[in-house]
Amino acid sequence: MGDAERGAFELVEVSAPTALPKPPMLPDYQLLPPGFSSRLNAIAPGDVISIVYYEVGVRLFSGGAGSPGGGFDPAAKEQKIGPIEVDQAGLIRLPYTGTVRAAGRTPTELARDIEAALRGKSEDPQVVVSLEAANGSSVIVGGEVVSPGRVRLSGGHEKLLDVITLAGGHRGSTADILFRVNRRDVISEGPLDGLSYSNIGGMPMEPGDRVELLRQVRSYSVLGSPNKVNQYDLPLRRFSLVEALAMAGGPSENLADPAAVFVFRFEQDGEKGGERPVVYHFNMLKPASYFLGQQFYMSNKDVIYIAGAQANQPGKLLQMIGQIFTPIVIARQVAN
């Protein structure tokens, strides 16, 4: 094989821990803008509320003997108004009180504001405000969740993981799910199984946030002389070479050379940027290789090749790798 072909990839003999690639690391999540709402139980623009008035004596909202000029009625009467949607300016308009600011106030605080505005017009008014639909104080959750839709945020300051749980949790394996959070056009995304309350998974959600779970199946292929040639899903973020070989039934007892197990991978090139092709060689006839194989973690789109027993001569070995790997390099270049 010529120098040009030999330079198309890097062959790494994995015979010591120093030859192992770095284990998969969680990405540095994009930080989202800080939250601007410190009162998630407050009414927000777009919310729908209802208001119930209770009056005794001289009343504004009920006709009859207790109405102005009709005498005194000691029995409390109620009048419900609503549903009322809070406009984008955060305001509502009510009879006898006019325009009232609702956004930023809790239902209890808004009720007290309305009572204060009615004093002098109604005798001992009592007001109850209820939140019918928290359209403004909610997060949209979609994608691979059991119950996509709006998730209302309460005073409990729900975190990203909490919101996913309130939407019924995710569907499928966590290793196949990516999360994406959009807050004011800033996006943070990463593997779902990397979330925890100590990182972005513990970030309080804000009204208007959008959370999406995306399915991205990670897989590897086994070729050559295994017991089962196939493409397999990676069930875990950290799935070792030994586990990957076991899933494929291991090398064929009659056809394979256990000393010639190769993993083909495109590694990130930190110096030049982009990717570089690397072939990792394991001699599974050596006991140490089984321990090393447990520390070698599979990556998405890895290819395991188990050579046939006749390919154990060094010259044939390199020629075989070149014949297998060069089309992969060419295909990657064409795809790019």
Short mmCIF file of C-alpha atoms in Angstrom, two decimals:
data_model
loop_
_atom_site.label_atom_id
_atom_site.label_comp_id
_atom_site.label_asym_id
_atom_site.label_seq_id
_atom_site.Cartn_x
_atom_site.Cartn_y
_atom_site.Cartn_z
CA MET A 1 0.00 0.00 0.00
CA GLY A 2 1.36 3.43 -0.97
CA ASP A 3 2.14 6.27 1.40
CA ALA A 4 -0.84 8.27 0.20
CA GLU A 5 -3.23 5.45 1.06
CA ARG A 6 -1.50 4.74 4.34
CA GLY A 7 -1.83 8.40 5.32
CA ALA A 8 -5.60 8.30 4.79
CA PHE A 9 -6.12 7.01 8.31
CA GLU A 10 -4.38 6.54 11.63
CA LEU A 11 -3.96 3.01 13.02
CA VAL A 12 -3.90 2.81 16.82
CA GLU A 13 -2.83 -0.39 18.56
CA VAL A 14 -4.89 -0.53 21.76
CA SER A 15 -2.59 -2.49 24.04
CA ALA A 16 -2.44 -0.10 27.01
CA PRO A 17 -4.81 2.38 28.70
CA THR A 18 -2.82 5.28 27.22
CA ALA A 19 -4.02 4.26 23.74
CA LEU A 20 -7.69 4.58 24.66
CA PRO A 21 -9.59 7.61 23.33
CA LYS A 22 -11.15 9.98 25.80
CA PRO A 23 -14.52 8.77 27.13
CA PRO A 24 -17.59 10.63 25.90
CA MET A 25 -18.05 13.90 27.73
CA LEU A 26 -21.21 15.89 28.21
CA PRO A 27 -21.31 19.05 26.10
CA ASP A 28 -21.02 22.53 27.51
CA TYR A 29 -24.62 23.63 27.39
CA GLN A 30 -25.43 27.02 25.93
CA LEU A 31 -26.38 29.28 28.82
CA LEU A 32 -29.82 30.80 28.52
CA PRO A 33 -30.65 34.42 29.32
CA PRO A 34 -31.40 34.95 33.01
CA GLY A 35 -35.03 34.81 34.03
CA PHE A 36 -36.95 38.04 34.33
CA SER A 37 -39.96 36.78 36.27
CA SER A 38 -39.44 36.22 39.97
CA ARG A 39 -43.16 35.62 40.62
CA LEU A 40 -44.25 32.67 38.51
CA ASN A 41 -47.59 32.51 40.35
CA ALA A 42 -48.46 36.02 39.17
CA ILE A 43 -50.97 36.75 36.43
CA ALA A 44 -49.43 37.33 33.00
CA PRO A 45 -50.65 38.73 29.65
CA GLY A 46 -52.73 36.09 27.90
CA ASP A 47 -53.98 34.52 31.13
CA VAL A 48 -57.73 34.02 31.52
CA ILE A 49 -59.30 34.90 34.87
CA SER A 50 -62.76 34.99 36.44
CA ILE A 51 -63.98 37.33 39.17
CA VAL A 52 -66.72 36.74 41.74
CA TYR A 53 -68.15 39.72 43.67
CA TYR A 54 -69.86 39.27 47.06
CA GLU A 55 -71.93 42.18 48.37
CA VAL A 56 -74.23 42.88 51.31
CA GLY A 57 -76.51 45.83 51.79
CA VAL A 58 -76.28 48.35 48.97
CA ARG A 59 -75.16 46.41 45.90
CA LEU A 60 -73.79 47.35 42.50
CA PHE A 61 -74.16 44.07 40.62
CA SER A 62 -77.57 42.71 41.72
CA GLY A 63 -80.93 44.37 41.30
CA GLY A 64 -83.79 44.21 43.82
CA ALA A 65 -84.28 45.52 47.31
CA GLY A 66 -80.60 45.67 47.99
CA SER A 67 -79.77 47.84 44.99
CA PRO A 68 -79.01 51.53 45.48
CA GLY A 69 -82.14 53.23 46.84
CA GLY A 70 -83.93 49.92 47.42
CA GLY A 71 -83.26 49.49 51.14
CA PHE A 72 -80.90 47.31 53.14
CA ASP A 73 -80.51 43.58 52.46
CA PRO A 74 -78.26 41.77 54.98
CA ALA A 75 -77.94 38.63 52.82
CA ALA A 76 -74.72 38.35 50.81
CA LYS A 77 -75.23 38.14 47.06
CA GLU A 78 -72.69 37.03 44.48
CA GLN A 79 -72.05 38.03 40.90
CA LYS A 80 -69.58 36.31 38.61
CA ILE A 81 -67.82 38.09 35.76
CA GLY A 82 -65.70 36.27 33.24
CA PRO A 83 -63.90 34.66 31.70
CA ILE A 84 -61.72 37.69 31.11
CA GLU A 85 -58.48 37.55 29.11
CA VAL A 86 -55.63 39.79 30.25
CA ASP A 87 -54.53 41.87 27.27
CA GLN A 88 -50.95 42.16 26.06
CA ALA A 89 -50.52 45.35 28.08
CA GLY A 90 -51.40 43.38 31.22
CA LEU A 91 -54.71 45.19 31.74
CA ILE A 92 -58.36 44.23 32.22
CA ARG A 93 -61.47 46.43 32.16
CA LEU A 94 -64.18 45.96 34.78
CA PRO A 95 -67.53 47.62 35.47
CA TYR A 96 -67.48 50.38 38.10
CA THR A 97 -63.68 50.17 38.45
CA GLY A 98 -62.51 50.84 34.90
CA THR A 99 -59.08 49.70 33.77
CA VAL A 100 -57.11 47.63 36.27
CA ARG A 101 -53.58 46.28 35.95
CA ALA A 102 -53.62 42.51 36.38
CA ALA A 103 -50.23 41.40 35.06
CA GLY A 104 -47.64 40.97 37.77
CA ARG A 105 -50.27 40.63 40.50
CA THR A 106 -51.28 37.36 42.13
CA PRO A 107 -55.01 36.52 42.12
CA THR A 108 -55.22 37.47 45.80
CA GLU A 109 -53.48 40.81 45.23
CA LEU A 110 -55.72 41.61 42.27
CA ALA A 111 -58.80 40.85 44.37
CA ARG A 112 -57.63 43.31 47.04
CA ASP A 113 -57.01 45.95 44.33
CA ILE A 114 -60.56 45.56 43.01
CA GLU A 115 -62.05 45.72 46.52
CA ALA A 116 -60.19 48.97 47.16
CA ALA A 117 -61.53 50.44 43.91
CA LEU A 118 -65.12 49.53 44.87
CA ARG A 119 -65.09 51.07 48.32
CA GLY A 120 -67.48 53.98 48.48
CA LYS A 121 -69.50 52.49 45.64
CA SER A 122 -70.54 49.20 47.24
CA GLU A 123 -71.13 48.30 50.87
CA ASP A 124 -68.41 45.93 52.15
CA PRO A 125 -67.47 44.33 48.79
CA GLN A 126 -65.57 41.03 48.83
CA VAL A 127 -63.84 39.80 45.68
CA VAL A 128 -62.41 36.41 44.68
CA VAL A 129 -60.19 36.15 41.59
CA SER A 130 -59.51 32.74 40.03
CA LEU A 131 -57.02 31.85 37.32
CA GLU A 132 -58.92 29.86 34.68
CA ALA A 133 -56.13 29.39 32.11
CA ALA A 134 -52.47 30.23 32.65
CA ASN A 135 -51.72 30.84 28.98
CA GLY A 136 -49.12 33.46 29.78
CA SER A 137 -47.50 31.69 32.74
CA SER A 138 -46.73 28.49 30.93
CA VAL A 139 -44.12 26.59 28.95
CA ILE A 140 -44.75 24.82 25.66
CA VAL A 141 -43.43 21.24 25.69
CA GLY A 142 -43.41 19.16 22.51
CA GLY A 143 -41.69 16.37 20.64
CA GLU A 144 -41.00 13.00 22.24
CA VAL A 145 -43.06 13.55 25.39
CA VAL A 146 -46.11 11.57 26.44
CA SER A 147 -48.42 14.61 26.77
CA PRO A 148 -47.24 17.53 24.61
CA GLY A 149 -48.81 20.92 25.22
CA ARG A 150 -48.77 23.75 27.75
CA VAL A 151 -47.34 23.18 31.20
CA ARG A 152 -48.42 25.77 33.74
CA LEU A 153 -45.70 27.25 35.92
CA SER A 154 -46.57 27.72 39.57
CA GLY A 155 -44.91 29.34 42.53
CA GLY A 156 -42.82 26.19 42.90
CA HIS A 157 -40.33 27.44 40.28
CA GLU A 158 -40.41 24.30 38.14
CA LYS A 159 -37.09 23.25 36.64
CA LEU A 160 -36.47 21.88 33.15
CA LEU A 161 -36.55 18.29 34.42
CA ASP A 162 -39.76 19.04 36.34
CA VAL A 163 -41.46 20.39 33.21
CA ILE A 164 -40.54 17.27 31.23
CA THR A 165 -41.99 15.13 34.03
CA LEU A 166 -45.20 17.19 34.14
CA ALA A 167 -45.57 16.58 30.39
CA GLY A 168 -45.67 12.85 31.11
CA GLY A 169 -41.97 12.16 30.68
CA HIS A 170 -40.12 11.17 27.54
CA ARG A 171 -40.84 8.36 25.09
CA GLY A 172 -38.13 5.88 24.18
CA SER A 173 -34.61 5.43 25.49
CA THR A 174 -32.92 8.45 27.08
CA ALA A 175 -29.80 7.67 25.04
CA ASP A 176 -31.77 8.46 21.86
CA ILE A 177 -33.31 11.74 23.03
CA LEU A 178 -31.97 15.26 22.64
CA PHE A 179 -33.52 18.21 24.47
CA ARG A 180 -33.79 21.71 23.07
CA VAL A 181 -34.83 24.79 25.04
CA ASN A 182 -35.62 28.06 23.29
CA ARG A 183 -35.73 31.20 25.43
CA ARG A 184 -36.05 34.50 23.64
CA ASP A 185 -34.35 33.05 20.52
CA VAL A 186 -31.38 31.64 22.49
CA ILE A 187 -31.21 27.85 22.15
CA SER A 188 -29.60 25.32 24.46
CA GLU A 189 -29.57 21.64 23.53
CA GLY A 190 -27.87 18.38 24.36
CA PRO A 191 -28.42 14.73 25.30
CA LEU A 192 -31.34 14.13 27.63
CA ASP A 193 -29.44 11.56 29.69
CA GLY A 194 -26.89 14.23 30.56
CA LEU A 195 -29.44 16.41 32.34
CA SER A 196 -29.34 16.70 36.11
CA TYR A 197 -30.45 19.21 38.71
CA SER A 198 -26.81 20.29 39.05
CA ASN A 199 -26.63 21.58 35.45
CA ILE A 200 -29.15 23.07 33.05
CA GLY A 201 -31.70 20.44 34.12
CA GLY A 202 -32.06 22.37 37.36
CA MET A 203 -32.62 25.70 35.61
CA PRO A 204 -35.94 27.36 36.53
CA MET A 205 -38.29 27.67 33.58
CA GLU A 206 -39.70 31.02 32.50
CA PRO A 207 -43.06 31.88 30.92
CA GLY A 208 -42.73 31.63 27.16
CA ASP A 209 -39.93 29.04 27.18
CA ARG A 210 -40.25 26.30 24.57
CA VAL A 211 -38.98 22.79 25.31
CA GLU A 212 -38.67 20.13 22.64
CA LEU A 213 -37.46 16.54 22.90
CA LEU A 214 -36.02 15.17 19.67
CA ARG A 215 -35.36 11.53 18.85
CA GLN A 216 -31.93 10.87 17.38
CA VAL A 217 -31.10 7.18 17.29
CA ARG A 218 -27.42 6.44 17.88
CA SER A 219 -26.09 3.28 16.30
CA TYR A 220 -23.04 1.24 15.32
CA SER A 221 -22.43 -1.44 12.71
CA VAL A 222 -20.65 -4.79 12.95
CA LEU A 223 -19.11 -6.19 9.75
CA GLY A 224 -16.68 -8.91 8.74
CA SER A 225 -16.88 -12.22 10.58
CA PRO A 226 -19.10 -11.81 13.63
CA ASN A 227 -21.88 -14.23 14.44
CA LYS A 228 -24.44 -11.55 13.50
CA VAL A 229 -23.63 -8.87 10.90
CA ASN A 230 -26.01 -6.03 11.65
CA GLN A 231 -26.55 -2.42 12.68
CA TYR A 232 -27.32 -2.01 16.38
CA ASP A 233 -28.71 0.84 18.46
CA LEU A 234 -26.55 2.24 21.23
CA PRO A 235 -28.77 1.81 24.31
CA LEU A 236 -26.58 3.86 26.65
CA ARG A 237 -24.41 6.94 26.46
CA ARG A 238 -21.50 4.85 27.73
CA PHE A 239 -21.65 1.52 25.92
CA SER A 240 -18.36 -0.37 25.77
CA LEU A 241 -16.74 -2.29 22.92
CA VAL A 242 -17.09 -5.52 24.90
CA GLU A 243 -20.84 -4.92 25.25
CA ALA A 244 -21.10 -4.05 21.55
CA LEU A 245 -19.34 -7.27 20.55
CA ALA A 246 -21.54 -9.30 22.89
CA MET A 247 -24.66 -7.82 21.30
CA ALA A 248 -23.40 -9.04 17.91
CA GLY A 249 -22.70 -12.51 19.25
CA GLY A 250 -18.93 -12.03 19.31
CA PRO A 251 -16.44 -13.20 16.63
CA SER A 252 -17.47 -16.26 14.65
CA GLU A 253 -15.75 -19.30 16.12
CA ASN A 254 -15.06 -20.83 12.71
CA LEU A 255 -14.45 -17.80 10.48
CA ALA A 256 -13.11 -14.93 12.59
CA ASP A 257 -9.67 -14.02 13.85
CA PRO A 258 -10.15 -12.68 17.43
CA ALA A 259 -6.72 -11.07 17.16
CA ALA A 260 -8.01 -8.75 14.42
CA VAL A 261 -10.89 -6.70 15.82
CA PHE A 262 -11.01 -3.12 14.52
CA VAL A 263 -13.12 -0.08 15.31
CA PHE A 264 -13.41 2.55 12.56
CA ARG A 265 -14.22 6.04 13.74
CA PHE A 266 -14.00 9.68 12.71
CA GLU A 267 -12.38 11.59 15.58
CA GLN A 268 -12.40 15.34 16.03
CA ASP A 269 -9.13 16.90 14.91
CA GLY A 270 -8.32 19.55 17.49
CA GLU A 271 -5.34 20.97 15.57
CA LYS A 272 -6.67 21.13 12.01
CA GLY A 273 -10.36 21.22 12.80
CA GLY A 274 -12.87 18.89 11.22
CA GLU A 275 -12.54 15.13 11.51
CA ARG A 276 -9.82 12.56 10.92
CA PRO A 277 -10.29 8.81 10.30
CA VAL A 278 -8.88 6.53 13.00
CA VAL A 279 -8.75 2.73 13.21
CA TYR A 280 -8.40 1.13 16.66
CA HIS A 281 -7.00 -2.41 16.71
CA PHE A 282 -7.75 -4.88 19.51
CA ASN A 283 -6.17 -8.30 19.87
CA MET A 284 -8.89 -10.15 21.75
CA LEU A 285 -6.61 -13.17 22.24
CA LYS A 286 -4.87 -11.16 24.94
CA PRO A 287 -6.71 -11.03 28.30
CA ALA A 288 -5.75 -7.38 28.78
CA SER A 289 -7.77 -6.46 25.68
CA TYR A 290 -11.01 -7.43 27.44
CA PHE A 291 -10.29 -4.97 30.24
CA LEU A 292 -9.34 -2.30 27.71
CA GLY A 293 -12.46 -3.09 25.71
CA GLN A 294 -14.58 -2.33 28.77
CA GLN A 295 -13.02 1.13 28.90
CA PHE A 296 -13.44 1.81 25.18
CA TYR A 297 -16.82 3.48 24.68
CA MET A 298 -18.67 3.31 21.40
CA SER A 299 -19.62 6.46 19.50
CA ASN A 300 -22.44 7.12 17.07
CA LYS A 301 -21.80 5.59 13.60
CA ASP A 302 -18.79 3.54 14.72
CA VAL A 303 -17.99 0.50 12.57
CA ILE A 304 -16.63 -2.69 14.14
CA TYR A 305 -14.84 -4.99 11.71
CA ILE A 306 -13.86 -8.52 12.73
CA ALA A 307 -11.34 -9.84 10.23
CA GLY A 308 -11.43 -13.37 8.88
CA ALA A 309 -8.91 -15.92 10.07
CA GLN A 310 -6.97 -15.70 6.79
CA ALA A 311 -6.29 -11.98 7.28
CA ASN A 312 -3.89 -12.30 10.20
CA GLN A 313 -0.69 -11.65 8.25
CA PRO A 314 0.56 -8.06 8.78
CA GLY A 315 0.76 -7.20 5.07
CA LYS A 316 -2.69 -8.53 4.32
CA LEU A 317 -3.97 -6.82 7.44
CA LEU A 318 -2.97 -3.31 6.35
CA GLN A 319 -4.15 -3.95 2.80
CA MET A 320 -7.51 -5.12 4.11
CA ILE A 321 -7.92 -2.04 6.30
CA GLY A 322 -7.11 0.23 3.38
CA GLN A 323 -9.62 -1.49 1.12
CA ILE A 324 -12.35 -1.23 3.74
CA PHE A 325 -11.66 2.21 5.08
CA THR A 326 -10.85 4.19 1.91
CA PRO A 327 -14.45 4.00 0.59
CA ILE A 328 -15.66 5.28 3.96
CA VAL A 329 -13.33 8.28 3.69
CA ILE A 330 -14.42 8.95 0.12
CA ALA A 331 -18.09 8.63 1.05
CA ARG A 332 -17.66 11.10 3.93
CA GLN A 333 -15.92 13.58 1.60
CA VAL A 334 -18.68 13.26 -1.01
CA ALA A 335 -21.32 13.77 1.68
CA ASN A 336 -19.58 16.92 2.87
#
